[in-house]
């Protein structure tokens, strides 16, 4: 038995509102930060086995950086989040002092964040020129 309020014909339904690109964009940034934190934590056994060994400084650096990345993942709806994400890449690039492999991780993720920043600028540009629905 059908309800009188709900149309049986799918064409009679109201169209869904357009997806908010900023909501999905912040989810992508949060997921990237979580992935980055996992990669940083996976560097701990590598630094211990292959590098010069784990010291309290190198272990504190890696765990502290991973904790910062996880903390930032929860703040991705803020307007300044993209700039904080880009800034924290400088800390990851400083990983060359701990072990070259950690610095290489920094290079890879810095490139990824540069690509994300480009996509953000492109969404803003398209919205400005009316190619995307307004906020």
mmCIF file with all atom_site columns, C-alpha atoms in Angstrom:
data_model
loop_
_atom_site.group_PDB
_atom_site.id
_atom_site.type_symbol
_atom_site.label_atom_id
_atom_site.label_alt_id
_atom_site.label_comp_id
_atom_site.label_asym_id
_atom_site.label_entity_id
_atom_site.label_seq_id
_atom_site.pdbx_PDB_ins_code
_atom_site.Cartn_x
_atom_site.Cartn_y
_atom_site.Cartn_z
_atom_site.occupancy
_atom_site.B_iso_or_equiv
_atom_site.pdbx_formal_charge
_atom_site.auth_seq_id
_atom_site.auth_comp_id
_atom_site.auth_asym_id
_atom_site.auth_atom_id
_atom_site.pdbx_PDB_model_num
ATOM 1   C CA . UNK A 1 1   ? 0.000  0.000  0.000   1.00 0.00 ? 1   UNK A CA 1
ATOM 2   C CA . UNK A 1 2   ? 1.442  3.346  -0.951  1.00 0.00 ? 2   UNK A CA 1
ATOM 3   C CA . UNK A 1 3   ? 1.201  6.539  0.997   1.00 0.00 ? 3   UNK A CA 1
ATOM 4   C CA . UNK A 1 4   ? -0.575 9.458  -0.665  1.00 0.00 ? 4   UNK A CA 1
ATOM 5   C CA . UNK A 1 5   ? 2.311  11.834 0.185   1.00 0.00 ? 5   UNK A CA 1
ATOM 6   C CA . UNK A 1 6   ? 4.996  9.767  -1.504  1.00 0.00 ? 6   UNK A CA 1
ATOM 7   C CA . UNK A 1 7   ? 4.760  9.631  -5.280  1.00 0.00 ? 7   UNK A CA 1
ATOM 8   C CA . UNK A 1 8   ? 5.065  6.219  -6.869  1.00 0.00 ? 8   UNK A CA 1
ATOM 9   C CA . UNK A 1 9   ? 6.677  7.607  -9.976  1.00 0.00 ? 9   UNK A CA 1
ATOM 10  C CA . UNK A 1 10  ? 10.381 8.459  -9.416  1.00 0.00 ? 10  UNK A CA 1
ATOM 11  C CA . UNK A 1 11  ? 10.159 11.380 -11.844 1.00 0.00 ? 11  UNK A CA 1
ATOM 12  C CA . UNK A 1 12  ? 7.650  13.096 -9.547  1.00 0.00 ? 12  UNK A CA 1
ATOM 13  C CA . UNK A 1 13  ? 10.119 13.266 -6.641  1.00 0.00 ? 13  UNK A CA 1
ATOM 14  C CA . UNK A 1 14  ? 11.805 16.546 -5.886  1.00 0.00 ? 14  UNK A CA 1
ATOM 15  C CA . UNK A 1 15  ? 15.412 16.663 -7.063  1.00 0.00 ? 15  UNK A CA 1
ATOM 16  C CA . UNK A 1 16  ? 18.042 16.187 -4.404  1.00 0.00 ? 16  UNK A CA 1
ATOM 17  C CA . UNK A 1 17  ? 19.911 19.335 -3.452  1.00 0.00 ? 17  UNK A CA 1
ATOM 18  C CA . UNK A 1 18  ? 23.387 19.580 -4.987  1.00 0.00 ? 18  UNK A CA 1
ATOM 19  C CA . UNK A 1 19  ? 26.191 18.126 -2.917  1.00 0.00 ? 19  UNK A CA 1
ATOM 20  C CA . UNK A 1 20  ? 28.221 20.575 -0.877  1.00 0.00 ? 20  UNK A CA 1
ATOM 21  C CA . UNK A 1 21  ? 31.779 20.392 -2.259  1.00 0.00 ? 21  UNK A CA 1
ATOM 22  C CA . UNK A 1 22  ? 33.285 21.828 0.947   1.00 0.00 ? 22  UNK A CA 1
ATOM 23  C CA . UNK A 1 23  ? 31.820 19.040 3.086   1.00 0.00 ? 23  UNK A CA 1
ATOM 24  C CA . UNK A 1 24  ? 33.385 16.347 0.941   1.00 0.00 ? 24  UNK A CA 1
ATOM 25  C CA . UNK A 1 25  ? 36.569 18.394 0.630   1.00 0.00 ? 25  UNK A CA 1
ATOM 26  C CA . UNK A 1 26  ? 37.032 18.538 4.404   1.00 0.00 ? 26  UNK A CA 1
ATOM 27  C CA . UNK A 1 27  ? 36.437 14.784 4.587   1.00 0.00 ? 27  UNK A CA 1
ATOM 28  C CA . UNK A 1 28  ? 39.168 14.201 2.005   1.00 0.00 ? 28  UNK A CA 1
ATOM 29  C CA . UNK A 1 29  ? 41.569 16.398 3.981   1.00 0.00 ? 29  UNK A CA 1
ATOM 30  C CA . UNK A 1 30  ? 40.762 14.581 7.234   1.00 0.00 ? 30  UNK A CA 1
ATOM 31  C CA . UNK A 1 31  ? 41.259 11.187 5.589   1.00 0.00 ? 31  UNK A CA 1
ATOM 32  C CA . UNK A 1 32  ? 44.577 12.346 4.138   1.00 0.00 ? 32  UNK A CA 1
ATOM 33  C CA . UNK A 1 33  ? 45.771 13.439 7.582   1.00 0.00 ? 33  UNK A CA 1
ATOM 34  C CA . UNK A 1 34  ? 44.795 10.088 9.108   1.00 0.00 ? 34  UNK A CA 1
ATOM 35  C CA . UNK A 1 35  ? 46.646 8.274  6.331   1.00 0.00 ? 35  UNK A CA 1
ATOM 36  C CA . UNK A 1 36  ? 49.645 10.532 6.890   1.00 0.00 ? 36  UNK A CA 1
ATOM 37  C CA . UNK A 1 37  ? 49.596 9.769  10.638  1.00 0.00 ? 37  UNK A CA 1
ATOM 38  C CA . UNK A 1 38  ? 49.529 6.030  9.917   1.00 0.00 ? 38  UNK A CA 1
ATOM 39  C CA . UNK A 1 39  ? 52.499 6.338  7.565   1.00 0.00 ? 39  UNK A CA 1
ATOM 40  C CA . UNK A 1 40  ? 54.441 8.355  10.163  1.00 0.00 ? 40  UNK A CA 1
ATOM 41  C CA . UNK A 1 41  ? 53.725 5.726  12.824  1.00 0.00 ? 41  UNK A CA 1
ATOM 42  C CA . UNK A 1 42  ? 54.812 2.970  10.437  1.00 0.00 ? 42  UNK A CA 1
ATOM 43  C CA . UNK A 1 43  ? 58.151 4.770  10.129  1.00 0.00 ? 43  UNK A CA 1
ATOM 44  C CA . UNK A 1 44  ? 58.953 4.013  13.798  1.00 0.00 ? 44  UNK A CA 1
ATOM 45  C CA . UNK A 1 45  ? 60.128 0.417  13.259  1.00 0.00 ? 45  UNK A CA 1
ATOM 46  C CA . UNK A 1 46  ? 61.994 1.453  10.109  1.00 0.00 ? 46  UNK A CA 1
ATOM 47  C CA . UNK A 1 47  ? 63.915 4.160  11.934  1.00 0.00 ? 47  UNK A CA 1
ATOM 48  C CA . UNK A 1 48  ? 64.632 1.691  14.754  1.00 0.00 ? 48  UNK A CA 1
ATOM 49  C CA . UNK A 1 49  ? 65.886 -1.086 12.482  1.00 0.00 ? 49  UNK A CA 1
ATOM 50  C CA . UNK A 1 50  ? 67.472 0.674  9.525   1.00 0.00 ? 50  UNK A CA 1
ATOM 51  C CA . UNK A 1 51  ? 68.171 4.162  10.741  1.00 0.00 ? 51  UNK A CA 1
ATOM 52  C CA . UNK A 1 52  ? 70.537 5.145  13.483  1.00 0.00 ? 52  UNK A CA 1
ATOM 53  C CA . UNK A 1 53  ? 68.191 3.559  16.014  1.00 0.00 ? 53  UNK A CA 1
ATOM 54  C CA . UNK A 1 54  ? 65.374 5.086  17.960  1.00 0.00 ? 54  UNK A CA 1
ATOM 55  C CA . UNK A 1 55  ? 66.334 7.767  20.405  1.00 0.00 ? 55  UNK A CA 1
ATOM 56  C CA . UNK A 1 56  ? 63.980 9.542  22.749  1.00 0.00 ? 56  UNK A CA 1
ATOM 57  C CA . UNK A 1 57  ? 64.096 12.557 20.431  1.00 0.00 ? 57  UNK A CA 1
ATOM 58  C CA . UNK A 1 58  ? 63.294 10.621 17.247  1.00 0.00 ? 58  UNK A CA 1
ATOM 59  C CA . UNK A 1 59  ? 60.555 8.578  18.930  1.00 0.00 ? 59  UNK A CA 1
ATOM 60  C CA . UNK A 1 60  ? 59.039 11.708 20.483  1.00 0.00 ? 60  UNK A CA 1
ATOM 61  C CA . UNK A 1 61  ? 59.188 13.481 17.125  1.00 0.00 ? 61  UNK A CA 1
ATOM 62  C CA . UNK A 1 62  ? 57.397 10.682 15.271  1.00 0.00 ? 62  UNK A CA 1
ATOM 63  C CA . UNK A 1 63  ? 54.723 10.058 17.913  1.00 0.00 ? 63  UNK A CA 1
ATOM 64  C CA . UNK A 1 64  ? 54.178 13.780 18.489  1.00 0.00 ? 64  UNK A CA 1
ATOM 65  C CA . UNK A 1 65  ? 53.846 14.427 14.763  1.00 0.00 ? 65  UNK A CA 1
ATOM 66  C CA . UNK A 1 66  ? 51.348 11.574 14.379  1.00 0.00 ? 66  UNK A CA 1
ATOM 67  C CA . UNK A 1 67  ? 49.323 12.910 17.323  1.00 0.00 ? 67  UNK A CA 1
ATOM 68  C CA . UNK A 1 68  ? 49.310 16.401 15.778  1.00 0.00 ? 68  UNK A CA 1
ATOM 69  C CA . UNK A 1 69  ? 48.108 14.989 12.458  1.00 0.00 ? 69  UNK A CA 1
ATOM 70  C CA . UNK A 1 70  ? 45.273 13.101 14.165  1.00 0.00 ? 70  UNK A CA 1
ATOM 71  C CA . UNK A 1 71  ? 44.309 16.227 16.112  1.00 0.00 ? 71  UNK A CA 1
ATOM 72  C CA . UNK A 1 72  ? 44.237 18.266 12.912  1.00 0.00 ? 72  UNK A CA 1
ATOM 73  C CA . UNK A 1 73  ? 42.021 15.649 11.257  1.00 0.00 ? 73  UNK A CA 1
ATOM 74  C CA . UNK A 1 74  ? 39.248 16.643 13.651  1.00 0.00 ? 74  UNK A CA 1
ATOM 75  C CA . UNK A 1 75  ? 39.541 20.333 12.782  1.00 0.00 ? 75  UNK A CA 1
ATOM 76  C CA . UNK A 1 76  ? 39.062 20.181 9.023   1.00 0.00 ? 76  UNK A CA 1
ATOM 77  C CA . UNK A 1 77  ? 35.801 22.154 8.972   1.00 0.00 ? 77  UNK A CA 1
ATOM 78  C CA . UNK A 1 78  ? 37.646 25.288 10.090  1.00 0.00 ? 78  UNK A CA 1
ATOM 79  C CA . UNK A 1 79  ? 38.462 27.931 7.493   1.00 0.00 ? 79  UNK A CA 1
ATOM 80  C CA . UNK A 1 80  ? 42.163 27.887 8.411   1.00 0.00 ? 80  UNK A CA 1
ATOM 81  C CA . UNK A 1 81  ? 42.534 24.093 8.263   1.00 0.00 ? 81  UNK A CA 1
ATOM 82  C CA . UNK A 1 82  ? 44.160 23.939 4.832   1.00 0.00 ? 82  UNK A CA 1
ATOM 83  C CA . UNK A 1 83  ? 46.852 26.393 5.960   1.00 0.00 ? 83  UNK A CA 1
ATOM 84  C CA . UNK A 1 84  ? 47.517 24.399 9.126   1.00 0.00 ? 84  UNK A CA 1
ATOM 85  C CA . UNK A 1 85  ? 47.772 21.230 7.025   1.00 0.00 ? 85  UNK A CA 1
ATOM 86  C CA . UNK A 1 86  ? 50.267 22.856 4.696   1.00 0.00 ? 86  UNK A CA 1
ATOM 87  C CA . UNK A 1 87  ? 52.263 24.248 7.636   1.00 0.00 ? 87  UNK A CA 1
ATOM 88  C CA . UNK A 1 88  ? 52.579 20.893 9.368   1.00 0.00 ? 88  UNK A CA 1
ATOM 89  C CA . UNK A 1 89  ? 54.278 19.550 6.242   1.00 0.00 ? 89  UNK A CA 1
ATOM 90  C CA . UNK A 1 90  ? 57.307 21.668 7.178   1.00 0.00 ? 90  UNK A CA 1
ATOM 91  C CA . UNK A 1 91  ? 57.542 19.625 10.383  1.00 0.00 ? 91  UNK A CA 1
ATOM 92  C CA . UNK A 1 92  ? 57.399 16.431 8.366   1.00 0.00 ? 92  UNK A CA 1
ATOM 93  C CA . UNK A 1 93  ? 60.079 17.695 5.976   1.00 0.00 ? 93  UNK A CA 1
ATOM 94  C CA . UNK A 1 94  ? 62.254 18.265 9.045   1.00 0.00 ? 94  UNK A CA 1
ATOM 95  C CA . UNK A 1 95  ? 62.203 14.471 9.334   1.00 0.00 ? 95  UNK A CA 1
ATOM 96  C CA . UNK A 1 96  ? 65.331 14.399 7.173   1.00 0.00 ? 96  UNK A CA 1
ATOM 97  C CA . UNK A 1 97  ? 67.146 15.107 10.466  1.00 0.00 ? 97  UNK A CA 1
ATOM 98  C CA . UNK A 1 98  ? 65.692 11.919 11.977  1.00 0.00 ? 98  UNK A CA 1
ATOM 99  C CA . UNK A 1 99  ? 66.085 9.618  8.986   1.00 0.00 ? 99  UNK A CA 1
ATOM 100 C CA . UNK A 1 100 ? 66.107 10.305 5.223   1.00 0.00 ? 100 UNK A CA 1
ATOM 101 C CA . UNK A 1 101 ? 63.118 7.983  4.731   1.00 0.00 ? 101 UNK A CA 1
ATOM 102 C CA . UNK A 1 102 ? 60.997 10.155 7.017   1.00 0.00 ? 102 UNK A CA 1
ATOM 103 C CA . UNK A 1 103 ? 62.015 13.219 5.038   1.00 0.00 ? 103 UNK A CA 1
ATOM 104 C CA . UNK A 1 104 ? 61.046 11.404 1.847   1.00 0.00 ? 104 UNK A CA 1
ATOM 105 C CA . UNK A 1 105 ? 57.602 10.781 3.359   1.00 0.00 ? 105 UNK A CA 1
ATOM 106 C CA . UNK A 1 106 ? 57.507 14.544 3.917   1.00 0.00 ? 106 UNK A CA 1
ATOM 107 C CA . UNK A 1 107 ? 58.303 15.219 0.272   1.00 0.00 ? 107 UNK A CA 1
ATOM 108 C CA . UNK A 1 108 ? 55.545 12.872 -0.904  1.00 0.00 ? 108 UNK A CA 1
ATOM 109 C CA . UNK A 1 109 ? 52.890 14.283 1.400   1.00 0.00 ? 109 UNK A CA 1
ATOM 110 C CA . UNK A 1 110 ? 53.933 17.870 0.694   1.00 0.00 ? 110 UNK A CA 1
ATOM 111 C CA . UNK A 1 111 ? 53.303 17.166 -2.975  1.00 0.00 ? 111 UNK A CA 1
ATOM 112 C CA . UNK A 1 112 ? 49.935 15.635 -2.137  1.00 0.00 ? 112 UNK A CA 1
ATOM 113 C CA . UNK A 1 113 ? 48.960 18.660 -0.028  1.00 0.00 ? 113 UNK A CA 1
ATOM 114 C CA . UNK A 1 114 ? 50.033 20.985 -2.837  1.00 0.00 ? 114 UNK A CA 1
ATOM 115 C CA . UNK A 1 115 ? 47.664 19.063 -5.117  1.00 0.00 ? 115 UNK A CA 1
ATOM 116 C CA . UNK A 1 116 ? 44.859 19.331 -2.553  1.00 0.00 ? 116 UNK A CA 1
ATOM 117 C CA . UNK A 1 117 ? 45.474 23.088 -2.265  1.00 0.00 ? 117 UNK A CA 1
ATOM 118 C CA . UNK A 1 118 ? 45.262 23.342 -6.059  1.00 0.00 ? 118 UNK A CA 1
ATOM 119 C CA . UNK A 1 119 ? 41.941 21.467 -6.055  1.00 0.00 ? 119 UNK A CA 1
ATOM 120 C CA . UNK A 1 120 ? 40.649 23.812 -3.343  1.00 0.00 ? 120 UNK A CA 1
ATOM 121 C CA . UNK A 1 121 ? 41.617 26.841 -5.414  1.00 0.00 ? 121 UNK A CA 1
ATOM 122 C CA . UNK A 1 122 ? 39.975 25.310 -8.477  1.00 0.00 ? 122 UNK A CA 1
ATOM 123 C CA . UNK A 1 123 ? 36.691 24.699 -6.616  1.00 0.00 ? 123 UNK A CA 1
ATOM 124 C CA . UNK A 1 124 ? 36.747 28.301 -5.389  1.00 0.00 ? 124 UNK A CA 1
ATOM 125 C CA . UNK A 1 125 ? 37.447 29.586 -8.899  1.00 0.00 ? 125 UNK A CA 1
ATOM 126 C CA . UNK A 1 126 ? 34.649 27.532 -10.426 1.00 0.00 ? 126 UNK A CA 1
ATOM 127 C CA . UNK A 1 127 ? 32.229 28.661 -7.757  1.00 0.00 ? 127 UNK A CA 1
ATOM 128 C CA . UNK A 1 128 ? 33.218 32.301 -8.344  1.00 0.00 ? 128 UNK A CA 1
ATOM 129 C CA . UNK A 1 129 ? 32.484 32.008 -12.067 1.00 0.00 ? 129 UNK A CA 1
ATOM 130 C CA . UNK A 1 130 ? 29.153 30.266 -11.506 1.00 0.00 ? 130 UNK A CA 1
ATOM 131 C CA . UNK A 1 131 ? 30.237 26.830 -12.646 1.00 0.00 ? 131 UNK A CA 1
ATOM 132 C CA . UNK A 1 132 ? 29.267 25.370 -9.261  1.00 0.00 ? 132 UNK A CA 1
ATOM 133 C CA . UNK A 1 133 ? 26.235 26.132 -7.089  1.00 0.00 ? 133 UNK A CA 1
ATOM 134 C CA . UNK A 1 134 ? 26.791 28.881 -4.482  1.00 0.00 ? 134 UNK A CA 1
ATOM 135 C CA . UNK A 1 135 ? 27.213 28.156 -0.773  1.00 0.00 ? 135 UNK A CA 1
#
